CSV table of N, CA and C in Angstrom, one decimal:
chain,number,residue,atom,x,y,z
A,1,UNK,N,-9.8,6.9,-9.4
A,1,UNK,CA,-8.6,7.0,-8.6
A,1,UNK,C,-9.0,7.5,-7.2
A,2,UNK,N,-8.4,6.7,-6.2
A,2,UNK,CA,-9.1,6.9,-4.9
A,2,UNK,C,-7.5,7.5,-4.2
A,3,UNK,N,-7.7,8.1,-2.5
A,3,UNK,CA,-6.6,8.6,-2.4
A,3,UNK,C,-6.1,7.1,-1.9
A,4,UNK,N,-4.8,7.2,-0.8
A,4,UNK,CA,-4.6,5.5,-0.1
A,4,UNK,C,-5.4,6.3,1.0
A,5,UNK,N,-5.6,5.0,1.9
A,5,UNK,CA,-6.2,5.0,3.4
A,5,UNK,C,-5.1,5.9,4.2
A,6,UNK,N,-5.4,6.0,5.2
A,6,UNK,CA,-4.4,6.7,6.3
A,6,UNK,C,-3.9,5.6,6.8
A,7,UNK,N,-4.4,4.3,6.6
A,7,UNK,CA,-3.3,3.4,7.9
A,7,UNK,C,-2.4,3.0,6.4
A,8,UNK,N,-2.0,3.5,5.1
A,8,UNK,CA,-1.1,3.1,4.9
A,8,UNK,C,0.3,3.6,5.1
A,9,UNK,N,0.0,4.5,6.2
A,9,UNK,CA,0.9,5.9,6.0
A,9,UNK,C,1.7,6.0,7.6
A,10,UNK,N,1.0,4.5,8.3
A,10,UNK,CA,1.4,4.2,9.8
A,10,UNK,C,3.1,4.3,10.2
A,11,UNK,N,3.6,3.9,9.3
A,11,UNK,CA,5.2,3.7,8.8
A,11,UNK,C,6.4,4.7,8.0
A,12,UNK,N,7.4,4.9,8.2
A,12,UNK,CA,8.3,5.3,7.2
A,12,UNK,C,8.5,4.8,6.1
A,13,UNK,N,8.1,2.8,6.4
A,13,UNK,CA,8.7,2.2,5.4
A,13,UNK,C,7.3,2.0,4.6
A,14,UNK,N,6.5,1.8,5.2
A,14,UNK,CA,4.6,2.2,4.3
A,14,UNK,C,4.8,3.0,3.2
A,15,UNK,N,5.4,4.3,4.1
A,15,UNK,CA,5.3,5.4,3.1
A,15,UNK,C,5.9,5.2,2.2
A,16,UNK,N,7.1,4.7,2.3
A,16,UNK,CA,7.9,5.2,1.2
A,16,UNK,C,8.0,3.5,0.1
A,17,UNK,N,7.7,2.5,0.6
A,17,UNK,CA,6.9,2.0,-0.3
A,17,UNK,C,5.3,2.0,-1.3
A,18,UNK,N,4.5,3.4,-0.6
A,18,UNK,CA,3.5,3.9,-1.8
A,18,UNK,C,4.2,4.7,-2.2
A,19,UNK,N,5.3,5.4,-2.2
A,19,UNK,CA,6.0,6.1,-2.8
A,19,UNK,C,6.8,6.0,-3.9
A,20,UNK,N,7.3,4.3,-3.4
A,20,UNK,CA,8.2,3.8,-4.6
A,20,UNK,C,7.2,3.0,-5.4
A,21,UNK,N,5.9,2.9,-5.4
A,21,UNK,CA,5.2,2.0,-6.4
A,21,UNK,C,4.6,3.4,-7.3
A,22,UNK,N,4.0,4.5,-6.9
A,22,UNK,CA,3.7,5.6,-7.3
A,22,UNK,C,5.1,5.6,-8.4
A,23,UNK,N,6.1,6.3,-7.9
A,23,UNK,CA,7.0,6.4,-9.0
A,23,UNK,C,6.9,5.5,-10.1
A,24,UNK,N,7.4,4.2,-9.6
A,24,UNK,CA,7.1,3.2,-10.5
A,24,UNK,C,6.5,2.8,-11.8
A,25,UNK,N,5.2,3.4,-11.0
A,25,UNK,CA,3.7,3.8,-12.3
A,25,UNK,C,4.1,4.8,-13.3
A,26,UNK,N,4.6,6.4,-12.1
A,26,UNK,CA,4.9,7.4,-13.3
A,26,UNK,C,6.0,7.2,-14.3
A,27,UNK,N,6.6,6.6,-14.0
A,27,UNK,CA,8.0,6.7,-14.4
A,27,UNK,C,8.3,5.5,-15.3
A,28,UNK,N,7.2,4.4,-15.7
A,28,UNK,CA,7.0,3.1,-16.1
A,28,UNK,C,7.9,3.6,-17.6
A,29,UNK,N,9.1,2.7,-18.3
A,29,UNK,CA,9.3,3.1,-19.6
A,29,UNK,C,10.0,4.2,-19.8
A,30,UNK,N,10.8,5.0,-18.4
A,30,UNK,CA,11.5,5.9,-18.6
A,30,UNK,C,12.4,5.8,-17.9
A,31,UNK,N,13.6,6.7,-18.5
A,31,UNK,CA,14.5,6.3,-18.0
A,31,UNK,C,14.9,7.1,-16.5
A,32,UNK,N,13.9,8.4,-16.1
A,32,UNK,CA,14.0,8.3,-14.6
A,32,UNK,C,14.0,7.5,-13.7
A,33,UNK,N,13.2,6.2,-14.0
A,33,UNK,CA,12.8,5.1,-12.9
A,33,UNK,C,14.0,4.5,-12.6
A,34,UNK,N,15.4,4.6,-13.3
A,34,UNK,CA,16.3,3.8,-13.0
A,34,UNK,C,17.4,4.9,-12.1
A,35,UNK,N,17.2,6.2,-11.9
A,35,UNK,CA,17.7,6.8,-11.1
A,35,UNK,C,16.9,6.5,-9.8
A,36,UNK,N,15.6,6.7,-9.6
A,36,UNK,CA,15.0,6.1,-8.4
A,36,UNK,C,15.7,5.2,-7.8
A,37,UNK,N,15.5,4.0,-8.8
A,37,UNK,CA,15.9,2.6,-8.4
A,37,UNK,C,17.7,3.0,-7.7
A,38,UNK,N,18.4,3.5,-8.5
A,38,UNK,CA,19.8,4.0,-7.7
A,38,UNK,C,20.1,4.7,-6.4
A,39,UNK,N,18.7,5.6,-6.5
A,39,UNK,CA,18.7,6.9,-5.0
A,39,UNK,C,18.1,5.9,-3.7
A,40,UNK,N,17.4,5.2,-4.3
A,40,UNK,CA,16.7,4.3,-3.0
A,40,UNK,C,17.7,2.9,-2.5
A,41,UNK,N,18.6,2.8,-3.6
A,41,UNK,CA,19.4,1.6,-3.0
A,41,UNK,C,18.7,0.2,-3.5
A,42,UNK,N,18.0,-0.1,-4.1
A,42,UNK,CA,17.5,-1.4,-4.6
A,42,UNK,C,17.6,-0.9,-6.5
A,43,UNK,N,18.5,-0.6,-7.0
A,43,UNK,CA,18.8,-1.2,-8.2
A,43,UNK,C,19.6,-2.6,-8.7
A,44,UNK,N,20.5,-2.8,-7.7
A,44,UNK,CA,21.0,-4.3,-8.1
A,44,UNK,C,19.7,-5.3,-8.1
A,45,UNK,N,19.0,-5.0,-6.8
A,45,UNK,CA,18.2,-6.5,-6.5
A,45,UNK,C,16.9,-6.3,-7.3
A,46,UNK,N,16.6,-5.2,-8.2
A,46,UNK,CA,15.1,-4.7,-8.8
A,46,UNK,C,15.5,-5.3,-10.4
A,47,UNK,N,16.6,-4.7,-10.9
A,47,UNK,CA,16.9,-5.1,-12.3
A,47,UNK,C,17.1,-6.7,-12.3
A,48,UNK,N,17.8,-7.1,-11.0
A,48,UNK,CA,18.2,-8.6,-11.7
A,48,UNK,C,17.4,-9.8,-11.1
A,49,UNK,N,16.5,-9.3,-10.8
A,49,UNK,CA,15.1,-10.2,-10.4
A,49,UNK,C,14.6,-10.0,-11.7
A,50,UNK,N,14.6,-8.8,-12.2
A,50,UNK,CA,13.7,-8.3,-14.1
A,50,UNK,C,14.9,-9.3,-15.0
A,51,UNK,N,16.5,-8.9,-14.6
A,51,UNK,CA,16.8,-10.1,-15.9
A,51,UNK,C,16.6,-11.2,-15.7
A,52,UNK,N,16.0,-12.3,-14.4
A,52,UNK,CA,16.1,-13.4,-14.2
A,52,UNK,C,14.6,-13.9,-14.2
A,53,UNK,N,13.7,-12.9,-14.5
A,53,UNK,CA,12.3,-13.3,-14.8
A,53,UNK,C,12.2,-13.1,-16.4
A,54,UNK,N,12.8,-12.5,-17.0
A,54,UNK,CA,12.4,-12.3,-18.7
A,54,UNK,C,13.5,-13.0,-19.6
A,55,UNK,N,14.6,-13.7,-18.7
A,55,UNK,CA,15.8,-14.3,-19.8
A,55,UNK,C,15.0,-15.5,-20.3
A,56,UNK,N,14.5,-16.0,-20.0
A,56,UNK,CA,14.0,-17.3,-21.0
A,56,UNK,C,12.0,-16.7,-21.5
A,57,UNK,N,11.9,-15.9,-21.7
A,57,UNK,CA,10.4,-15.3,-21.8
A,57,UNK,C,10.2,-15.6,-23.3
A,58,UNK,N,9.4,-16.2,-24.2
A,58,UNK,CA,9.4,-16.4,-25.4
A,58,UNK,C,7.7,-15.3,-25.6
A,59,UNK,N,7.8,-14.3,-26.4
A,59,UNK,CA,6.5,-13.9,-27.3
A,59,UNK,C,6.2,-13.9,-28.4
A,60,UNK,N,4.8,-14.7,-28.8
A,60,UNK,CA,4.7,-14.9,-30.0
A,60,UNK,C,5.6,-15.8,-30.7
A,61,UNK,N,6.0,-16.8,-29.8
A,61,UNK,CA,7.1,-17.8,-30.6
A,61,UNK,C,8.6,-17.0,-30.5
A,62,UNK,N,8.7,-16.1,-30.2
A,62,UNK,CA,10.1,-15.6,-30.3
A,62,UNK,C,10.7,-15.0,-29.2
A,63,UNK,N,11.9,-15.2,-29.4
A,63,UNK,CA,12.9,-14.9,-28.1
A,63,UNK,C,13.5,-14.1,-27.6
A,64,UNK,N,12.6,-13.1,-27.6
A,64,UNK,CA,13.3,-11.2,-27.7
A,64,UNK,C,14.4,-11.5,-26.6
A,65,UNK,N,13.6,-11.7,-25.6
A,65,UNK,CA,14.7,-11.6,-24.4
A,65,UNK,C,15.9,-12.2,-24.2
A,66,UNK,N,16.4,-12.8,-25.1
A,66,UNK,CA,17.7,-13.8,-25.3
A,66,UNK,C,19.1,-12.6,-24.1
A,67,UNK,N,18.9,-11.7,-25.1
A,67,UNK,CA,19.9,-10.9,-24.6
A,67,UNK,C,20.1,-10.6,-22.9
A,68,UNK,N,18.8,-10.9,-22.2
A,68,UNK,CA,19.1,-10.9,-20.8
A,68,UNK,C,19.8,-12.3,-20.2
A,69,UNK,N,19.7,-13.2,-20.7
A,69,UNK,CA,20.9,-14.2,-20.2
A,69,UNK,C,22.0,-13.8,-19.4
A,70,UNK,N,22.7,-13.1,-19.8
A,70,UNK,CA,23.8,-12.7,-19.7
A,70,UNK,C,23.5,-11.2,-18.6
A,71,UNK,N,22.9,-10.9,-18.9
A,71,UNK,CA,22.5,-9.6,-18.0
A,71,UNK,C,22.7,-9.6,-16.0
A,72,UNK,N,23.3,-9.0,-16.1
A,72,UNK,CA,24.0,-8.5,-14.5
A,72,UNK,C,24.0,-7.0,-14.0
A,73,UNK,N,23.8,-6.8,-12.5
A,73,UNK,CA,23.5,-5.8,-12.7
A,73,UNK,C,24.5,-5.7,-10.9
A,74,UNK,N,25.6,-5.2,-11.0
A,74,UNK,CA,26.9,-5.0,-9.9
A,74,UNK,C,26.4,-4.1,-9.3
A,75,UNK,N,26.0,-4.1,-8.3
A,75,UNK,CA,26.0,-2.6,-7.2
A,75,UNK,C,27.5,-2.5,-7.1
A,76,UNK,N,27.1,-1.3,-6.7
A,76,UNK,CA,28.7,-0.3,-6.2
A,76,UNK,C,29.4,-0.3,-7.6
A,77,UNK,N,29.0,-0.6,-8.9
A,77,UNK,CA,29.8,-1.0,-10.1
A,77,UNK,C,28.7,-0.1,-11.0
A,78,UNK,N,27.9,-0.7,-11.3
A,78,UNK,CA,27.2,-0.1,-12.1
A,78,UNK,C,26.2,0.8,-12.4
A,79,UNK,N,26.3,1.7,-11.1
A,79,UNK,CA,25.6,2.8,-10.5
A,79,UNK,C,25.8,3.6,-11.6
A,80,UNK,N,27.3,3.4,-12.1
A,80,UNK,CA,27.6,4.9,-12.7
A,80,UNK,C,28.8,4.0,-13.6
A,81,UNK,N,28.8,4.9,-14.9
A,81,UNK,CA,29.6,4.7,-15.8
A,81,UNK,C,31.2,4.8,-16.0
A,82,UNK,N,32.0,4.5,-16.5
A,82,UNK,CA,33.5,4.8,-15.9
A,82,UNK,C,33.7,6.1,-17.3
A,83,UNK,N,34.7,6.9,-16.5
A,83,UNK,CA,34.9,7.8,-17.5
A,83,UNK,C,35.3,7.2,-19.0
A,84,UNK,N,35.3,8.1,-19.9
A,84,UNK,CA,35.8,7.5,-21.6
A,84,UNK,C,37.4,8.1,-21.2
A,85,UNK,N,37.5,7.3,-22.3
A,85,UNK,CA,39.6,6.9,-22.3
A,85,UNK,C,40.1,8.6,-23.0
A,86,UNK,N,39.1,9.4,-23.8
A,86,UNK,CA,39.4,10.6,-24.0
A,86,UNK,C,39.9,11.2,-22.6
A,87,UNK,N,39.1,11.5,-21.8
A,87,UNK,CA,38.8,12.5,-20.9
A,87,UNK,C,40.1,11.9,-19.7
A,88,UNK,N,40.5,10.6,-19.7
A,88,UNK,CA,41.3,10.2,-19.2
A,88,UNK,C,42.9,10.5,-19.8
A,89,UNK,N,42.6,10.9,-20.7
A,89,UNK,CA,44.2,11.5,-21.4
A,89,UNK,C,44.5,12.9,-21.6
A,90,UNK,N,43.5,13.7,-21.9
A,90,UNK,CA,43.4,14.9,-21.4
A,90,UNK,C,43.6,15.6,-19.8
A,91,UNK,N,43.2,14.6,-19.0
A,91,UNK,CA,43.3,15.2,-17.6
A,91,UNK,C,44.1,14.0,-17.1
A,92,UNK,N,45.6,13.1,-16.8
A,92,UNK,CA,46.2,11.9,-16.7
A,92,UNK,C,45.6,11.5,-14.9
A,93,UNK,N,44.9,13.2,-14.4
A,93,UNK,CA,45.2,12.8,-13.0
A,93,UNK,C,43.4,12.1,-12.4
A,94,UNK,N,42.9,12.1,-13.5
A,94,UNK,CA,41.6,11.1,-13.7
A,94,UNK,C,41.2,10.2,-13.8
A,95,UNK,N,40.6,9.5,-12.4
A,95,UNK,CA,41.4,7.6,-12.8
A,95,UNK,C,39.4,7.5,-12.6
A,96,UNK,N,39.6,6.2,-12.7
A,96,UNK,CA,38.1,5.8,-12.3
A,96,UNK,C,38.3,4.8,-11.0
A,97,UNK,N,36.8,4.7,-10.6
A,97,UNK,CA,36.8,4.1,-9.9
A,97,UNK,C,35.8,3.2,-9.6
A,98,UNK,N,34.8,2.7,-8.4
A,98,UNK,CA,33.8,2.0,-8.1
A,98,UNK,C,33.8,0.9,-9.3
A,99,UNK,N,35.0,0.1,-9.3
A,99,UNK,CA,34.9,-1.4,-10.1
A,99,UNK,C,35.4,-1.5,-11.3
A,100,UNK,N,35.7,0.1,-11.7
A,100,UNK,CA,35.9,0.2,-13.2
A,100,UNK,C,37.2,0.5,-13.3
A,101,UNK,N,38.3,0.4,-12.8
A,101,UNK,CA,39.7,0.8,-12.5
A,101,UNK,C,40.3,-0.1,-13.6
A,102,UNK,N,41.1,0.6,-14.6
A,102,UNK,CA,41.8,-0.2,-15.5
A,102,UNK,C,41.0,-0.5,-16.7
A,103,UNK,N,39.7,0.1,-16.9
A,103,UNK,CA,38.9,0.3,-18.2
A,103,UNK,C,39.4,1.4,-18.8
A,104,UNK,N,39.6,1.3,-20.7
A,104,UNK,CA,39.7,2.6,-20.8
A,104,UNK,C,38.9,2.6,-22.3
């Protein structure tokens, strides 16, 4: 493991693209990396390039990936989860919002 050069570091956006590939690595298979992906602003376009490269993926003859077909991934919507219908009856002055208005 070598460090990077200095001219990769000429930029803000250099940086913080070895920054975001570093996380990437550490973070591979967990579920931090999908908070990254949210704090940096490329979670819509990071996940649905991933469902739209693995929905037809067959391994070993088989079609794990079936289930990303259908797979979408809403900025401004799915950043964050809408409250449960409990917590909305307990407190009435609790609504949701960011896309999820009228879920309960």
């Amino acid at each position: 493991i070598a460090l990077y050069p200095a001219s990769y570091f000429q930029s803000k956006d250099q940086a913080r693209q070895c920054l975001q590939w570093e996380r990437r690595l550490e973070l591979a298979m967990e579920n931090g990396r999908y908070f990254d992906l949210r704090r940096w602003g490329i979670a819509s376009k990071t996940l649905n390039t991933f469902f739209e490269k693995e929905k037809d993926v067959i391994y070993d003859g088989q079609t794990y990936a079936q289930y990303y077909k259908d797979a979408h991934f809403t900025a401004g919507k799915n950043e964050y989860f809408p409250f449960p219908r409990d917590y909305m009856v307990v407190n009435p002055n609790l609504k949701n919002v960011l896309g999820w208005e009228g879920v309960e």
